[in-house]
Coordinates of C-alpha atoms in Angstrom, one line a residue:
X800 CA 95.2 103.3 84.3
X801 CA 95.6 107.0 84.2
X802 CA 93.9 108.9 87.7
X803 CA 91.1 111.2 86.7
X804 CA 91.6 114.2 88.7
X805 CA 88.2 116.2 89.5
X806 CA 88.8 119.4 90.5
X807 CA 86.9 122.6 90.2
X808 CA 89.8 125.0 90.1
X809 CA 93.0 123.8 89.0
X810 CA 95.0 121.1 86.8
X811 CA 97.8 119.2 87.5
X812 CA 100.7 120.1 85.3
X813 CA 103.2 117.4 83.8
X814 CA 105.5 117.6 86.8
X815 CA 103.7 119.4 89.8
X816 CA 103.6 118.4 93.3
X817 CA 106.1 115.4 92.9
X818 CA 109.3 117.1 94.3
X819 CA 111.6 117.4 97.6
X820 CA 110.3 120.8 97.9
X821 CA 106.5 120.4 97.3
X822 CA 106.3 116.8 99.4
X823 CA 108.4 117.6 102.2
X824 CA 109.4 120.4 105.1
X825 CA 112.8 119.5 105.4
X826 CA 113.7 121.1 108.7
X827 CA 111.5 118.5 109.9
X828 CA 114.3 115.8 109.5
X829 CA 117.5 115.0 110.6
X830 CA 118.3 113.7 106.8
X831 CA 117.9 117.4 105.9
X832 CA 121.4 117.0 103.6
X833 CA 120.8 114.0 101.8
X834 CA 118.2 115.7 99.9
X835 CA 120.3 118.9 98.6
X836 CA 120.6 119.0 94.6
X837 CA 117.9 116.2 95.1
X838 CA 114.7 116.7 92.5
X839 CA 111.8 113.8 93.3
X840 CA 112.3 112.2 96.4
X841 CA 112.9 108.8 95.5
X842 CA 116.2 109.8 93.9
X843 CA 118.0 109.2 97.6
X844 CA 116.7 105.8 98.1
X845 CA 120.0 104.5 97.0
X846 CA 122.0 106.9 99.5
X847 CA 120.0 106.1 102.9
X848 CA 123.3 103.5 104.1
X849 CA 126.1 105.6 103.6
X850 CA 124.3 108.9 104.4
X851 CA 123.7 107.5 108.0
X852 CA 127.0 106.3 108.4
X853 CA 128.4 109.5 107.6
X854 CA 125.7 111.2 109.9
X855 CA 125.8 108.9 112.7
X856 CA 129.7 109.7 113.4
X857 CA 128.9 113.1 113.8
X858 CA 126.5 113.0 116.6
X859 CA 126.5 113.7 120.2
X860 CA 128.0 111.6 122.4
X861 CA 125.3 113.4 125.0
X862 CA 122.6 112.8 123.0
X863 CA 123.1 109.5 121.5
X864 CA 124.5 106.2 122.1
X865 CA 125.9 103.8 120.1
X866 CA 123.9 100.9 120.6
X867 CA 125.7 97.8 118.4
X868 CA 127.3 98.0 115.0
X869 CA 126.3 101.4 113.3
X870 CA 123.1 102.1 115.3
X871 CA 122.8 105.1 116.7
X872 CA 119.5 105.5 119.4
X873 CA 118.6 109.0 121.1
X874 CA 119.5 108.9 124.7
X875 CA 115.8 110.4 124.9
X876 CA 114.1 107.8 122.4
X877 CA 111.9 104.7 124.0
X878 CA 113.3 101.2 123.0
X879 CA 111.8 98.2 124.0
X880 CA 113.5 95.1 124.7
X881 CA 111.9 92.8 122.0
X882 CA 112.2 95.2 119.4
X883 CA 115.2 94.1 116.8
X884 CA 117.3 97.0 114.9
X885 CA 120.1 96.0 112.5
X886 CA 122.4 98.9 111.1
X887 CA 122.9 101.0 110.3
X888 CA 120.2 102.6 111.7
X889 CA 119.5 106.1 113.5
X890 CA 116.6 106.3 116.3
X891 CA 115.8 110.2 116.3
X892 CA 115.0 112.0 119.8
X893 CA 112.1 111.4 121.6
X894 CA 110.8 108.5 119.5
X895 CA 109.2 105.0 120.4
X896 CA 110.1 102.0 118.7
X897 CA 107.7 99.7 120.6
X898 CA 107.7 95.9 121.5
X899 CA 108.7 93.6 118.2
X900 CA 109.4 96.2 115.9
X901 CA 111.7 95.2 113.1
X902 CA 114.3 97.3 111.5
X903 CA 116.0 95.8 109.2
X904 CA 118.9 98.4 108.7
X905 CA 119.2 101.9 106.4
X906 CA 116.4 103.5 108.6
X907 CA 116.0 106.9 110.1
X908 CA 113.1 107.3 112.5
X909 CA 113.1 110.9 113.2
X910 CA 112.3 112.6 116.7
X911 CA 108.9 111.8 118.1
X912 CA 108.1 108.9 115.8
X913 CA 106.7 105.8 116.6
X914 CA 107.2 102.6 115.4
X915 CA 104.6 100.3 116.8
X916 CA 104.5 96.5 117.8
X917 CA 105.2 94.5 115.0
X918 CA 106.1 97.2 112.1
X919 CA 108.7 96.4 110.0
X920 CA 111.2 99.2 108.4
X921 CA 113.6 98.5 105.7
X922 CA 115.7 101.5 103.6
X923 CA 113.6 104.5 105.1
X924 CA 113.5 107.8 105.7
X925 CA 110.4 108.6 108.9
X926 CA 110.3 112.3 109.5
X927 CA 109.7 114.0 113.2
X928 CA 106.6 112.5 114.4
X929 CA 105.5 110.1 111.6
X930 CA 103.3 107.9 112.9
X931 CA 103.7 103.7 111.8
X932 CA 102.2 102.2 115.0
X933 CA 100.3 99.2 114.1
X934 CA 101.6 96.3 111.7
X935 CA 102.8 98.3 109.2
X936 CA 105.4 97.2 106.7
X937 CA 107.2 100.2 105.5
X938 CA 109.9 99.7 103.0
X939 CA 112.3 101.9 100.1
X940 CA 110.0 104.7 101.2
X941 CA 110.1 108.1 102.7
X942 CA 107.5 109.5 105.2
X943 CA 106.6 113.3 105.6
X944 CA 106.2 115.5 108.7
X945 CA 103.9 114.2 111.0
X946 CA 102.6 111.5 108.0
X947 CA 100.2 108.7 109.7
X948 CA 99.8 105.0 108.2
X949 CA 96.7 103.5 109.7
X950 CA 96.7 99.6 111.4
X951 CA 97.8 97.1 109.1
X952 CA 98.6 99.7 106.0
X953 CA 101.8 98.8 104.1
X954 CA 103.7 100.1 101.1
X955 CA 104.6 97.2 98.7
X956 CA 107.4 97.8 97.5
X957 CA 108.4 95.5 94.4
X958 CA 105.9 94.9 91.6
X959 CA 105.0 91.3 90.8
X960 CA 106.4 90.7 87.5
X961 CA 109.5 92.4 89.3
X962 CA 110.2 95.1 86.2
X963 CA 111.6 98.8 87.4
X964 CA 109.1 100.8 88.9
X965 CA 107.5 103.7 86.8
X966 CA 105.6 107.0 88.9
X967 CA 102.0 107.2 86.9
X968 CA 101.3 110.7 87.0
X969 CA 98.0 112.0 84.8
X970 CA 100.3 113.2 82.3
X971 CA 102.2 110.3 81.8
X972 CA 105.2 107.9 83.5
X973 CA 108.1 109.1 85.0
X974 CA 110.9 106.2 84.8
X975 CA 112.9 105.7 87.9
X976 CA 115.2 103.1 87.1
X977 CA 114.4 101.1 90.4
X978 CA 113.2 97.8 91.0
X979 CA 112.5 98.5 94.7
X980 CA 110.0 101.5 95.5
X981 CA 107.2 101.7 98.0
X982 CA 106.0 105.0 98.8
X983 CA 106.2 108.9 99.1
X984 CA 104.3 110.1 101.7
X985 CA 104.2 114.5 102.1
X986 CA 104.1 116.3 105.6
X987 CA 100.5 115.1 107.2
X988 CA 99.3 112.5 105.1
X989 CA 96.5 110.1 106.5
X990 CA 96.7 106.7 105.4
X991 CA 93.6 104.3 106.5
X992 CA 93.6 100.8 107.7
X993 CA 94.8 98.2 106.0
X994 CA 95.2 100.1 102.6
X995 CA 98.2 98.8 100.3
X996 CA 100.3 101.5 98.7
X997 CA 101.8 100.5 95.5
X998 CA 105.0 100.5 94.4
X999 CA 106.0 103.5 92.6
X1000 CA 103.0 105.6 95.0
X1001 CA 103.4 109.7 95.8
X1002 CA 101.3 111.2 97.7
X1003 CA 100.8 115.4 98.1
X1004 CA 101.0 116.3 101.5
X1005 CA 98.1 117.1 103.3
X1006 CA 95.9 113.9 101.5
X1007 CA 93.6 111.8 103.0
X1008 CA 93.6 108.0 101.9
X1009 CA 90.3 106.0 102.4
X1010 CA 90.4 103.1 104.7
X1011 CA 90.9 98.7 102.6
X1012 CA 92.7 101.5 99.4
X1013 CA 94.9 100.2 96.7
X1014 CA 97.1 103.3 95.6
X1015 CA 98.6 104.0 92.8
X1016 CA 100.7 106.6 91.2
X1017 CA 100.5 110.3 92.1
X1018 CA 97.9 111.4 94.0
X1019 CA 97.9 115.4 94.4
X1020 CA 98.2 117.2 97.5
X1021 CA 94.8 118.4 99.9
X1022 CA 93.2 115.4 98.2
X1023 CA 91.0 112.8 99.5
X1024 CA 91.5 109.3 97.6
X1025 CA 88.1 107.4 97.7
X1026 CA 89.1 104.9 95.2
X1027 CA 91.2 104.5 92.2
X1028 CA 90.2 106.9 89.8
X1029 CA 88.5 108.8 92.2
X1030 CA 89.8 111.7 93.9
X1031 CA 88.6 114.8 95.3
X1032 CA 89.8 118.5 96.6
X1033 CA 89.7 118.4 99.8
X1034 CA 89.0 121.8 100.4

């Protein structure tokens, strides 16, 4: 099913709003590199491991420690005990990883994040002060400046009958040769409890998802998703 956009003033062109620069202020992340000659997001999914092994050696000794094999945690950042991180694995400053978090390796939590009791992370990218802080799953996905998932919203990030994941934009599919996908979330994008964001899911910065949603494809930026198929301006 193709998204009908209604909108008063505008229409979304074949490729608009889906890339790097559109989704995402990159001084807003420590992963700032992996994304140059980068077009749609998702292209770097691949490169999340060896980018933060690379990026981990180069860091502060002042600022971070080396906490295990290829884990690298702010000397500022909040750890609790129970939480489990596997490399490799980079814990920005200032962030909160809170009690039984589980990071399962190829994660950056950027500076001022939280990653609440119980979330799971696996092959991420979390922006400064992206906010996962209530049983979220959050997986082959990359989460914008100051982006907020509600309580119990997850990306799902492998289809069912387990065939490469296309991005359904209103002009058509974009193929992107992966079989694992969940989400791209732009800067400041509200997510509601408990909604599911399907594989293969982009979402314009500055969009407000509707609490129990089941997203799909491209949703434009300074949107609010009521329900698939219906999607309005914000503004």
């Amino acid at each position: 099913m193709i998204l009908e956009i209604k909108s008063k003033n505008r229409e979304i062109g074949t490729m608009k709003g889906l890339t790097v620069k559109e989704l995402y202020t990159l001084d807003e992340t420590i992963a700032k590199d992996i994304f140059e000659g980068v077009t749609y997001p998702w292209e770097v999914l691949p490169k999340i491991g060896a980018f933060i092994l690379e990026l981990g050696k180069t860091l502060s000794e002042e600022e971070y420690e080396k906490a295990g094999e290829d884990v690298w945690i702010a000397r500022s950042a909040e750890v609790f005990a129970s939480a489990y991180i596997h490399g490799p694995a980079i814990i920005g400053k200032d962030a909160q990883v809170r009690q039984c978090a589980f990071i399962r390796g190829n994660a950056i939590v950027g500076e001022g994040a939280v990653v609440g009791n119980s979330t799971e992370l696996k092959n991420v990218i979390l922006f400064n002060k992206v906010q996962v802080p209530h049983y979220n799953y959050v997986g082959d996905s990359i989460l914008g400046y100051k982006s907020h998932m509600g309580a119990g919203s997850i990306t799902s990030n492998v289809k069912s009958d387990k065939k490469l994941v296309v991005v359904k934009t209103p002009e058509g599919g974009i193929e992107t040769g992966m079989k694992k996908f969940g989400a791209m979330l732009g800067d400041e994008v509200e997510v509601g409890c408990g909604t599911v964001l399907n594989p293969g899911s982009v979402v314009g910065s500055h969009t407000n998802i509707y609490p129990l949603s089941s997203v799909r494809g491209f949703i434009p930026s300074g949107s609010i998703y009521k329900r698939q198929g219906e999607v309005v301006e914000k503004y």
